[in-house]
Short mmCIF file of C-alpha atoms in Angstrom, two decimals:
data_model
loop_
_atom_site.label_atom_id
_atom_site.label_comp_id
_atom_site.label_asym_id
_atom_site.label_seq_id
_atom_site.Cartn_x
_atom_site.Cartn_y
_atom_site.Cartn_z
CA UNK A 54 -13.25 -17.98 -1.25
CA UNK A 55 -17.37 -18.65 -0.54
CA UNK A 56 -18.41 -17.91 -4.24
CA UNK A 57 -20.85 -15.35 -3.04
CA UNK A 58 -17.88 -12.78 -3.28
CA UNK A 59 -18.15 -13.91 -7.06
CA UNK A 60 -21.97 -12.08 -7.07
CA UNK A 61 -20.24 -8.84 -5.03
CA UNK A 62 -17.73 -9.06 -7.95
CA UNK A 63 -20.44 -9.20 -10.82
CA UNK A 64 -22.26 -5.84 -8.99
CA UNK A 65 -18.87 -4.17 -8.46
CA UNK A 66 -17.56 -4.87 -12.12
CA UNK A 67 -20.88 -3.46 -13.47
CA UNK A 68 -20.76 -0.36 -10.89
CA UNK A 69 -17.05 0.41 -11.89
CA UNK A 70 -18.33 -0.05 -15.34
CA UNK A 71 -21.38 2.86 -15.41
CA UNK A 72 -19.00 5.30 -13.06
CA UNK A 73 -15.83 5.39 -15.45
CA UNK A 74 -17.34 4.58 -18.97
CA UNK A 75 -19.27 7.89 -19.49
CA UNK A 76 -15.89 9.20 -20.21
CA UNK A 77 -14.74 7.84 -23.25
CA UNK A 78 -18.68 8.69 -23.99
CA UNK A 79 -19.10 12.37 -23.70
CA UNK A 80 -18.63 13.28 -27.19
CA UNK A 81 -20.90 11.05 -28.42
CA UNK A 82 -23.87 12.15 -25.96
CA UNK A 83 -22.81 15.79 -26.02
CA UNK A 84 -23.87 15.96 -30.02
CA UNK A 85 -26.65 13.35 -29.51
CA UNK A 86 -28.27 15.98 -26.63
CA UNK A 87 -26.73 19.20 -28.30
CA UNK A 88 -25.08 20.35 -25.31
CA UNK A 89 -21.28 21.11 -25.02
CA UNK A 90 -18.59 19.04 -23.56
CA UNK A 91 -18.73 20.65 -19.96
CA UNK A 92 -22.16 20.08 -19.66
CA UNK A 93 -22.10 16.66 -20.45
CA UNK A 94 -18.66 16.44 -18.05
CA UNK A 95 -21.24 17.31 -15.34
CA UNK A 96 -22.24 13.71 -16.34
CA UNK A 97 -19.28 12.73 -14.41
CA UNK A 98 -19.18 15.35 -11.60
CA UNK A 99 -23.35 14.51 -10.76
CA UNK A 100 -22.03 10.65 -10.20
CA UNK A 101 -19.41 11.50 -8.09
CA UNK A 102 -21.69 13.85 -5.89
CA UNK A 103 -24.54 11.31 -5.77
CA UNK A 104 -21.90 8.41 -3.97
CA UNK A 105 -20.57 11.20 -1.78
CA UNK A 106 -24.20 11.45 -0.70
CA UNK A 107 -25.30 8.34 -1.46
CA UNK A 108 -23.11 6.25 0.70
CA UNK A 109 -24.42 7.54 4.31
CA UNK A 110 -27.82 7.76 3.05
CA UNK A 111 -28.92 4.56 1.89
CA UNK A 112 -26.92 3.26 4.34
CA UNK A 113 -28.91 4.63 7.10
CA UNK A 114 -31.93 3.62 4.84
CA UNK A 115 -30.73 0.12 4.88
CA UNK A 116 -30.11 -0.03 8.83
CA UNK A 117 -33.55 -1.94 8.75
CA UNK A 118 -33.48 -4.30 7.08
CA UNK A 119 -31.12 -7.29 5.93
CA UNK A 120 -27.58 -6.77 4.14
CA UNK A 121 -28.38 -9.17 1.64
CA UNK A 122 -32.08 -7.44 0.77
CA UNK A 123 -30.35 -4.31 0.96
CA UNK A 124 -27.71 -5.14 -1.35
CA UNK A 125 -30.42 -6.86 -4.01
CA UNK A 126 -32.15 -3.51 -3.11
CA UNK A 127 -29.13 -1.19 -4.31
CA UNK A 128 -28.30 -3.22 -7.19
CA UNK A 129 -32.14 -2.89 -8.68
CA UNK A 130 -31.66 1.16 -7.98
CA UNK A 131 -28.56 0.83 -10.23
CA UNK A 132 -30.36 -0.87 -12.77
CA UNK A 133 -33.33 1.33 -12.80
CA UNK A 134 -30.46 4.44 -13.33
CA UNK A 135 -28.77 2.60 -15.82
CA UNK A 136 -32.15 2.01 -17.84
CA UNK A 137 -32.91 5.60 -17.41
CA UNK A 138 -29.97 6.53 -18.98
CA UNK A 139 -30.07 4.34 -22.18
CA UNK A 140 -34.18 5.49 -23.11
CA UNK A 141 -33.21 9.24 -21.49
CA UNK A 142 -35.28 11.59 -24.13
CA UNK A 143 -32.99 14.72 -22.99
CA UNK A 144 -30.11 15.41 -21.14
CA UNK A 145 -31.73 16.15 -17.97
CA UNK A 146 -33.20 13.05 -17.50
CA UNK A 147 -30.12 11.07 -18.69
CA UNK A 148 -28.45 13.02 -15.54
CA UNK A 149 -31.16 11.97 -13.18
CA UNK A 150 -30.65 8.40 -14.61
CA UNK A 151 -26.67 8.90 -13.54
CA UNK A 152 -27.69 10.35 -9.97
CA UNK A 153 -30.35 8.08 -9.24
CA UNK A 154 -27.11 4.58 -10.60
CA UNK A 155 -25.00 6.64 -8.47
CA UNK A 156 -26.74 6.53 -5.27
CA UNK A 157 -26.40 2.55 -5.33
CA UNK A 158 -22.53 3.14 -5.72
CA UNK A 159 -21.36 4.14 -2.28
CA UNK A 160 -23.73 1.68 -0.11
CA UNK A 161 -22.98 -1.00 -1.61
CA UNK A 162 -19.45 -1.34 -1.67
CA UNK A 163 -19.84 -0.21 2.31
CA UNK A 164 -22.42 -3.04 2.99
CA UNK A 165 -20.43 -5.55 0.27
CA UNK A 166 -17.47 -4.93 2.22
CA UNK A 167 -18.93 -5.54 5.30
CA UNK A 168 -20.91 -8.97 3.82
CA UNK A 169 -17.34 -10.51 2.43
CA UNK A 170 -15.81 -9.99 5.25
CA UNK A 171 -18.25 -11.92 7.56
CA UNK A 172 -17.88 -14.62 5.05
CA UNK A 173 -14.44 -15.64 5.97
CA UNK A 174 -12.26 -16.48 8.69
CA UNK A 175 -10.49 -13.37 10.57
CA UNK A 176 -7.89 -13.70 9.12
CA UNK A 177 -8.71 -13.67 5.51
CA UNK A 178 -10.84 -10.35 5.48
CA UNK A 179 -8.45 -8.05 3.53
CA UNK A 180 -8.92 -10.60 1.12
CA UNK A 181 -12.23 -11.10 0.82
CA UNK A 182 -12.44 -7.17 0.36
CA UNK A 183 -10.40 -7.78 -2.18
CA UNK A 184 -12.09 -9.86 -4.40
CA UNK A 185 -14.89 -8.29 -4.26
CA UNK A 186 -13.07 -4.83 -5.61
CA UNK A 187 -11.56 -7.30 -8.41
CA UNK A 188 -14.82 -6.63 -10.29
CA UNK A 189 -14.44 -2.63 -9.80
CA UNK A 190 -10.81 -2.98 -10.93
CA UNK A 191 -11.40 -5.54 -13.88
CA UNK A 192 -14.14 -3.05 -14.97
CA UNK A 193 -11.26 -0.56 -16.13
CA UNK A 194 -9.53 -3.06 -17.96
CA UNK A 195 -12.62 -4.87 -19.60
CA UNK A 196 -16.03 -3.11 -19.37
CA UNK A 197 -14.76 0.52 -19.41
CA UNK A 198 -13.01 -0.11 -23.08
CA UNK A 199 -15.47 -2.75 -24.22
CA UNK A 200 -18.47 0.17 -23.23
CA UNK A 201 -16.65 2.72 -25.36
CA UNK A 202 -16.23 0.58 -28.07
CA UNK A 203 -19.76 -0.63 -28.10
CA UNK A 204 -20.83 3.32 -27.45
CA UNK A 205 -18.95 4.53 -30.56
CA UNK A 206 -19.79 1.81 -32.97
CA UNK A 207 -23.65 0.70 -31.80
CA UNK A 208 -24.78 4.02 -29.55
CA UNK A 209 -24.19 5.14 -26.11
CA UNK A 210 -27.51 3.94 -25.46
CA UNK A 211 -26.68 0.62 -25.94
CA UNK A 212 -23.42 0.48 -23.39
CA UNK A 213 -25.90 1.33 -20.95
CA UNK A 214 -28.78 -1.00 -21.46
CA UNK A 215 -25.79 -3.50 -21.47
CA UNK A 216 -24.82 -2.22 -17.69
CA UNK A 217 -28.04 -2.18 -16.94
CA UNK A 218 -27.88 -6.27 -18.13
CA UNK A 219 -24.83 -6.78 -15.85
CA UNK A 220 -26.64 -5.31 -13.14
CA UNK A 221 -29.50 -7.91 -13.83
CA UNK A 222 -27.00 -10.86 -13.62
CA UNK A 223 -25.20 -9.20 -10.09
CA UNK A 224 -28.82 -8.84 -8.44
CA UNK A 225 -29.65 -12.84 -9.48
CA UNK A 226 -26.09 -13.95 -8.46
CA UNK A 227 -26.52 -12.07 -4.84
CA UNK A 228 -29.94 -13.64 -4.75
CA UNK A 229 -28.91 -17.04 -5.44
CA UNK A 230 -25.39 -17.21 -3.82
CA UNK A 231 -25.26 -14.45 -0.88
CA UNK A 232 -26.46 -15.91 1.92
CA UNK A 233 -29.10 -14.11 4.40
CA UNK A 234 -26.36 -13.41 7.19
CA UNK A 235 -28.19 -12.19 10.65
CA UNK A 236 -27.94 -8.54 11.54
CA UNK A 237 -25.81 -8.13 14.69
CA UNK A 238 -27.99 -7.87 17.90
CA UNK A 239 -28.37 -4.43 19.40
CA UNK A 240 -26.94 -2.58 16.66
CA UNK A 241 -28.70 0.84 16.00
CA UNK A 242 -28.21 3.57 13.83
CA UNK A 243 -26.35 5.37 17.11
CA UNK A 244 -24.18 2.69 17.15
CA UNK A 245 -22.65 3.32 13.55
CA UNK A 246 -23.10 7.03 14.59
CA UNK A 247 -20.88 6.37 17.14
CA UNK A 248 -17.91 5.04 15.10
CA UNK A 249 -17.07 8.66 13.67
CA UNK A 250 -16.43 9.49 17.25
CA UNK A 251 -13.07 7.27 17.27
CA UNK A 252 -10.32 9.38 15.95
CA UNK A 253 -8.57 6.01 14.00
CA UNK A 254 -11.87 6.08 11.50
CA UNK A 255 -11.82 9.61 10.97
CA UNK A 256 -8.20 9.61 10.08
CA UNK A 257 -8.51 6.43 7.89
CA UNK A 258 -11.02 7.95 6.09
CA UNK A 259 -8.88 11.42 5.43
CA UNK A 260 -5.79 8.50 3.97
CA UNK A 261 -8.99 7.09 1.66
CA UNK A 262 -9.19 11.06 0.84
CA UNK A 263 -6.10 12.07 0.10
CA UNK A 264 -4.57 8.71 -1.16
CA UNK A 265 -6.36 8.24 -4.10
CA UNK A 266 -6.61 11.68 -4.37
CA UNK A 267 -3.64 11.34 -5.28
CA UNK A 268 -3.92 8.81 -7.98
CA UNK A 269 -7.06 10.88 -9.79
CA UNK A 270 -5.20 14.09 -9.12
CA UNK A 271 -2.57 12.85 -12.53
CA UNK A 272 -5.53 10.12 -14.23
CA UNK A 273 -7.71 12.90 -14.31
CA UNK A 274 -5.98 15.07 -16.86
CA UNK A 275 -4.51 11.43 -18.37
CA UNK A 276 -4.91 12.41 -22.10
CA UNK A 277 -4.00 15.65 -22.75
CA UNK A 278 -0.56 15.21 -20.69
CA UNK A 279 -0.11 11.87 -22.87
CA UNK A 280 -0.97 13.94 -25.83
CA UNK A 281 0.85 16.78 -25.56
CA UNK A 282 3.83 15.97 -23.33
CA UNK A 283 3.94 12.07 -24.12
CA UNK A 284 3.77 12.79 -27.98
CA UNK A 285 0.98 9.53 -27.89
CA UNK A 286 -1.83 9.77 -30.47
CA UNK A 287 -5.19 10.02 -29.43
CA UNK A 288 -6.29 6.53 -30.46
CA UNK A 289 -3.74 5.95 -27.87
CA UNK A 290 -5.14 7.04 -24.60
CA UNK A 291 -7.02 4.16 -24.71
CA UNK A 292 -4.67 1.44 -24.33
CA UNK A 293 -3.10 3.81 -22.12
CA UNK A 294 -5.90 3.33 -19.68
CA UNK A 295 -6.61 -0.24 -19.89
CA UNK A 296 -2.64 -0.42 -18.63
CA UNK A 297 -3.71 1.54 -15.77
CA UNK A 298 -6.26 -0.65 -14.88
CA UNK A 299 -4.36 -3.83 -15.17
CA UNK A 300 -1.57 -2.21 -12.72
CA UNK A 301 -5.43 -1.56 -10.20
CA UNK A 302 -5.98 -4.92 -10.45
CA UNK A 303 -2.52 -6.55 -9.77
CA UNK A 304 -2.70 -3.46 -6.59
CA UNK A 305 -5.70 -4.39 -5.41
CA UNK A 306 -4.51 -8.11 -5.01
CA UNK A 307 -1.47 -7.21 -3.48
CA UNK A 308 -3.02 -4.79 -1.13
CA UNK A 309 -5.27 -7.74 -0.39
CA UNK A 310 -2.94 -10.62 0.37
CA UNK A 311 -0.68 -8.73 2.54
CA UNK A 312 -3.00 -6.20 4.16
CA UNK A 313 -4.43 -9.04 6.46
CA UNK A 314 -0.41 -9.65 7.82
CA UNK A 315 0.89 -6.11 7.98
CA UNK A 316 -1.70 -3.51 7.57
CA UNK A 317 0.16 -0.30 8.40
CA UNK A 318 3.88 -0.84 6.68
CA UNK A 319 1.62 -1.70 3.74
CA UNK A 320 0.11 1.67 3.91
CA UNK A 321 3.45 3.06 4.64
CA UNK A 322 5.31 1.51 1.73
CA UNK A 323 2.16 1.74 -0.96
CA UNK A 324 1.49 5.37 0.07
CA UNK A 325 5.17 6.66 0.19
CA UNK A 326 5.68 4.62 -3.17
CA UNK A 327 2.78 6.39 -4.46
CA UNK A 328 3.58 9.95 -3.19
CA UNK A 329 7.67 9.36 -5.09
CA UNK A 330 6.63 7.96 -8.34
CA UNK A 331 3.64 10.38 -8.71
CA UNK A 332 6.61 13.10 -8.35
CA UNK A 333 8.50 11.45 -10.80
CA UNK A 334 6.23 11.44 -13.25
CA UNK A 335 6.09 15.31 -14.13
CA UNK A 336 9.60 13.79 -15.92
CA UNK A 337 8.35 10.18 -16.71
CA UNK A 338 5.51 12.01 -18.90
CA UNK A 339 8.25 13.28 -21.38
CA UNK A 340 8.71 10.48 -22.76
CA UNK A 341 6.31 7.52 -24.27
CA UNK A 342 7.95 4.42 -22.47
CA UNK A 343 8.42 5.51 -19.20
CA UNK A 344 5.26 7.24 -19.31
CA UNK A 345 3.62 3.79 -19.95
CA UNK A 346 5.64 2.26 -17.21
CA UNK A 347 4.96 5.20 -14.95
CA UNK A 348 0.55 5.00 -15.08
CA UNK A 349 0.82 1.18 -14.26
CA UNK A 350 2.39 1.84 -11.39
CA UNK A 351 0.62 4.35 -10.41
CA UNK A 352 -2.38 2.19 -10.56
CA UNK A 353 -0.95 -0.73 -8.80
CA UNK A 354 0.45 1.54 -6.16
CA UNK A 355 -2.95 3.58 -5.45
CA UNK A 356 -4.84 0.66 -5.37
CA UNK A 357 -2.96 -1.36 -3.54
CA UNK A 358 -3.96 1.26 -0.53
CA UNK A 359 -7.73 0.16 -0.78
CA UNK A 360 -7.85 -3.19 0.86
CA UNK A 361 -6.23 -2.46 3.91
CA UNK A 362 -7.76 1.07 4.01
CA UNK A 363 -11.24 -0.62 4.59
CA UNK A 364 -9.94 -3.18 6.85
CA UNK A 365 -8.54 -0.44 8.32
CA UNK A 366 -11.91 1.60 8.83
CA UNK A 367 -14.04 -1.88 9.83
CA UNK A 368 -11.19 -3.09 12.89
CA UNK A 369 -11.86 0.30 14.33
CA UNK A 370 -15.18 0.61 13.89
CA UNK A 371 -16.20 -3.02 14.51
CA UNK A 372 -19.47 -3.95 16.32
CA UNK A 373 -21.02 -1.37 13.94
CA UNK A 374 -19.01 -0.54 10.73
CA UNK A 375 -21.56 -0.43 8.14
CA UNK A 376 -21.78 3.14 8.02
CA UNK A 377 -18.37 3.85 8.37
CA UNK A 378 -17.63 1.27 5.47
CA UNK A 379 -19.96 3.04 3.55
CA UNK A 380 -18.80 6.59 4.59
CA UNK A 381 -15.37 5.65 3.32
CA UNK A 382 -16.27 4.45 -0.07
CA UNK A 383 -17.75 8.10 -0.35
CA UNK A 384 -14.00 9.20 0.45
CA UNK A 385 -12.52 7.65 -2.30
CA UNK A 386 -15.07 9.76 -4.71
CA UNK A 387 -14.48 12.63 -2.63
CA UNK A 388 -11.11 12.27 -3.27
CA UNK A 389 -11.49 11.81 -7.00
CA UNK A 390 -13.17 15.23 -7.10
CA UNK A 391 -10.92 17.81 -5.20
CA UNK A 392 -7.92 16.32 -6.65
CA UNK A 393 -9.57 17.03 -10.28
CA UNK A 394 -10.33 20.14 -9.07
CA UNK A 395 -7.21 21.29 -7.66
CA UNK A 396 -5.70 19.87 -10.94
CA UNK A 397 -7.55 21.60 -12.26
CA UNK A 398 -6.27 25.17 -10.79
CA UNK A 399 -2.24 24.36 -11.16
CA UNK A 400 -3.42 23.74 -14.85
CA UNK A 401 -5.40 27.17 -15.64
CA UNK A 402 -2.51 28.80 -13.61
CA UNK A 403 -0.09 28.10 -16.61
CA UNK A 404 1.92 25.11 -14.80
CA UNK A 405 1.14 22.66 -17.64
CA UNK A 406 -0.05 19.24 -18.03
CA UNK A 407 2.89 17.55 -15.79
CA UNK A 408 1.64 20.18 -12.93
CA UNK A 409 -1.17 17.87 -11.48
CA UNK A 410 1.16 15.02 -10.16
CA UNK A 411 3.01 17.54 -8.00
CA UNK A 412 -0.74 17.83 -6.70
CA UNK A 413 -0.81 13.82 -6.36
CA UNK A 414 2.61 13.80 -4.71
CA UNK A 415 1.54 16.01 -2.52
CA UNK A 416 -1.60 14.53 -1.36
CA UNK A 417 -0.23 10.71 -1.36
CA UNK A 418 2.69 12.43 0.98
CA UNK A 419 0.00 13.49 3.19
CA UNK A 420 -1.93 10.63 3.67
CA UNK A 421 1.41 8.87 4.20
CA UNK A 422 1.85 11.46 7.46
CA UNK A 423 -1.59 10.67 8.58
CA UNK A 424 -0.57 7.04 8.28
CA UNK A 425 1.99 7.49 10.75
CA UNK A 426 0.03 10.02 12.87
CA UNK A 427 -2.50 7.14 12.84
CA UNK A 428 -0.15 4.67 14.40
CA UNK A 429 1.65 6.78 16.55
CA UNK A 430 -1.88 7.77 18.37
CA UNK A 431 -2.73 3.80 19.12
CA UNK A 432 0.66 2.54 20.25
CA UNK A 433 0.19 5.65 22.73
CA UNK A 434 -3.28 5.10 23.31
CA UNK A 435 -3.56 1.03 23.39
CA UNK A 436 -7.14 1.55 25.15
CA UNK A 437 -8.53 2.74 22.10
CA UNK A 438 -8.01 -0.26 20.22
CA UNK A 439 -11.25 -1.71 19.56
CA UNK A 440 -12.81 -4.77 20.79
CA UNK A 441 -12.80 -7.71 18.36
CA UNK A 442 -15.35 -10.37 18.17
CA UNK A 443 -14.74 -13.83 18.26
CA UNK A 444 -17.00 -16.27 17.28
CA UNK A 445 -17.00 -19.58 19.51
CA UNK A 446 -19.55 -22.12 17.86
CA UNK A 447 -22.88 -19.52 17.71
CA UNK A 448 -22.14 -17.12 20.37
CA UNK A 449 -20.02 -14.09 19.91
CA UNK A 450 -17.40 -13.38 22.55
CA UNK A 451 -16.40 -9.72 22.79
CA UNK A 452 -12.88 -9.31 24.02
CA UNK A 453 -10.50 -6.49 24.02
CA UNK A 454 -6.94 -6.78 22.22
CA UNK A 455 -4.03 -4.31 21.37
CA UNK A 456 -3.36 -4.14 17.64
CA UNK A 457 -0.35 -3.39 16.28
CA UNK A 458 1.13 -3.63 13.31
#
């Protein structure tokens, strides 16, 4: 692997970092600013909001100019948030220090994606996507528990002028080690407009949607089930996480290395995997072991959906799939939020803790029947396949070919 993917890995770690550490943090800035514990949660729900919106936005912002400057270009945005945040004087302006991070979050995991996989052979892409995610998933299991700690025992200011560091080191590595790759000829904004017409990106986006929706839909109410139903202290919920993110990380690998041989049964077997053990974990929770058992694989199992569900997205909307790349990181924060919310409801409706992975098993269960919808539609339809491009020497050849996995 080129070791530019390690600078896309640097960004990415410090990204996941800034999106996920602010919630071990809330206390801590909710007395520093005075405000209560929802307020400061909308910490969380502004960053989520400002990827959704993000994503397509600085995309289309970016369709001028290079990948690479646009990617040093997102990465100094998420250091200028970060910064914000750490010197914010009130809690307004440390929000529109979490927006402005926020808006780097979406584009350039789109554009990253797109960069890593023009950086290897055709067959290696899933791969490449990977590795580049690595960073977002070793950010739960290093950076998110190393931030808290540092938050608790220095000042949450101080996590974040540290992100804000990392976010120095990603923009030098992509400077030194990403090289400038061409943009393709003839590509216009209409052009990535025109990839939400095809019916395969639209439903691979609504899998990205409801897929880890499903995931966020139990990690999103993580503590108080461990808590009260597990019996775990709260000291606990900690380690707790960091095995989540370990099972992310060996997912995302998995999902990497086999996504590039058999795309859809890994979507099949990862999603229906997902959509059981979710279900099974409204009795898992009862019980500390299992319970333990039961979160890793929940992480290994939702994230093991991610590779191939941006391959996924970039086949069918190759020629011009920055947008769509970028579009579909927005769906995975999309996700995160309407599963918390509809959590949310089963939870004030007197269902208990356990209620929310009926929600995940649900959703994972859905995108598992668009998954097969998805297939279904191009074995019928092998004209809508799109064209790939391969590269003979320096000239691209455009050919058509029937995928199927």
């Amino acid at each position: 692997m080129p070791l530019a993917l390690l600078a896309l890995a640097i960004g990415a770690f410090g990204i996941g970092t800034t999106e996920f550490v602010i919630m071990g943090l809330l206390p801590e800035v909710a007395g520093d600013f005075g405000v209560s514990i929802p307020t400061a949660g909308f910490l969380v729900t502004g960053y989520a909001l400002g990827v959704v919106l993000g994503a397509p936005l600085m995309t289309v912002l970016g369709t001028k100019i290079s990948r690479k400057r646009m990617l040093m270009l997102l990465m100094g945005l998420f250091i200028a948030g970060n910064v914000l945040s750490a010197v914010a004087p009130v809690f307004g302006v440390m929000l529109a220090g979490r927006v402005v991070a926020s808006l780097a979050h979406g584009a350039f995991f789109g554009i990253g994606s797109v960069v890593a996989a023009e950086l290897v052979a055709p067959e290696k892409k899933a791969g490449a996507i990977a590795m580049m995610f690595t960073g977002l998933t070793v950010a739960n299991v290093v950076g998110v528990p190393l931030g808290t700690f540092v938050g608790q025992t220095l000042g949450w200011r101080m996590t974040f002028a540290l992100v804000a560091a990392l976010g120095v080191l990603g923009l030098a590595g992509i400077a030194r080690l990403v090289p400038d790759l061409p943009k393709p000829e003839g590509v216009r904004l209409r052009h990535e407009l025109a990839a939400f017409r095809n019916v395969q990106v639209l439903l691979a986006m609504a899998m990205t949607v409801l897929g880890f929706g499903g995931v966020f839909a139990a990690v999103t109410y993580l503590a108080p089930m461990m808590t009260d139903v597990a019996g775990y202290a709260d000291s606990s919920v900690t380690w707790l996480l960091v095995l989540f993110g370990l099972g992310m990380v060996a997912g995302n690998l998995i999902g990497g290395k086999f996504a590039d041989r058999a795309l859809m049964p890994l979507l099949y077997i990862s999603l229906g995997a997902l959509a059981v053990v979710l279900a099974l974990f409204t009795l898992t929770a009862h019980n500390k072991i299992t319970a333990a058992v039961t979160i890793a694989l929940i992480g290994a199992l939702g994230f093991a959906t991610v590779p191939p569900l941006q391959k996924r997205v970039l086949d069918q909307a190759s020629g011009a799939p920055t947008l769509a790349s970028a579009v579909n990181i927005g769906a995975f924060n999309l996700g995160n939020a309407l599963s918390a919310w509809l959590g949310g409801i089963v939870i004030a409706a007197g269902f208990g803790y356990t209620a929310p992975n009926w929600v995940g098993a649900a959703l994972a269960g859905s995108a598992l029947a668009l998954a097969v919808l998805s297939a279904v539609l191009e074995r019928r339809s092998p004209a809508a396949n799109p064209s790939l491009v391969v590269t003979t020497g320096t000239a691209p050849v455009e050919q058509t070919a029937a995928i199927h996995h």
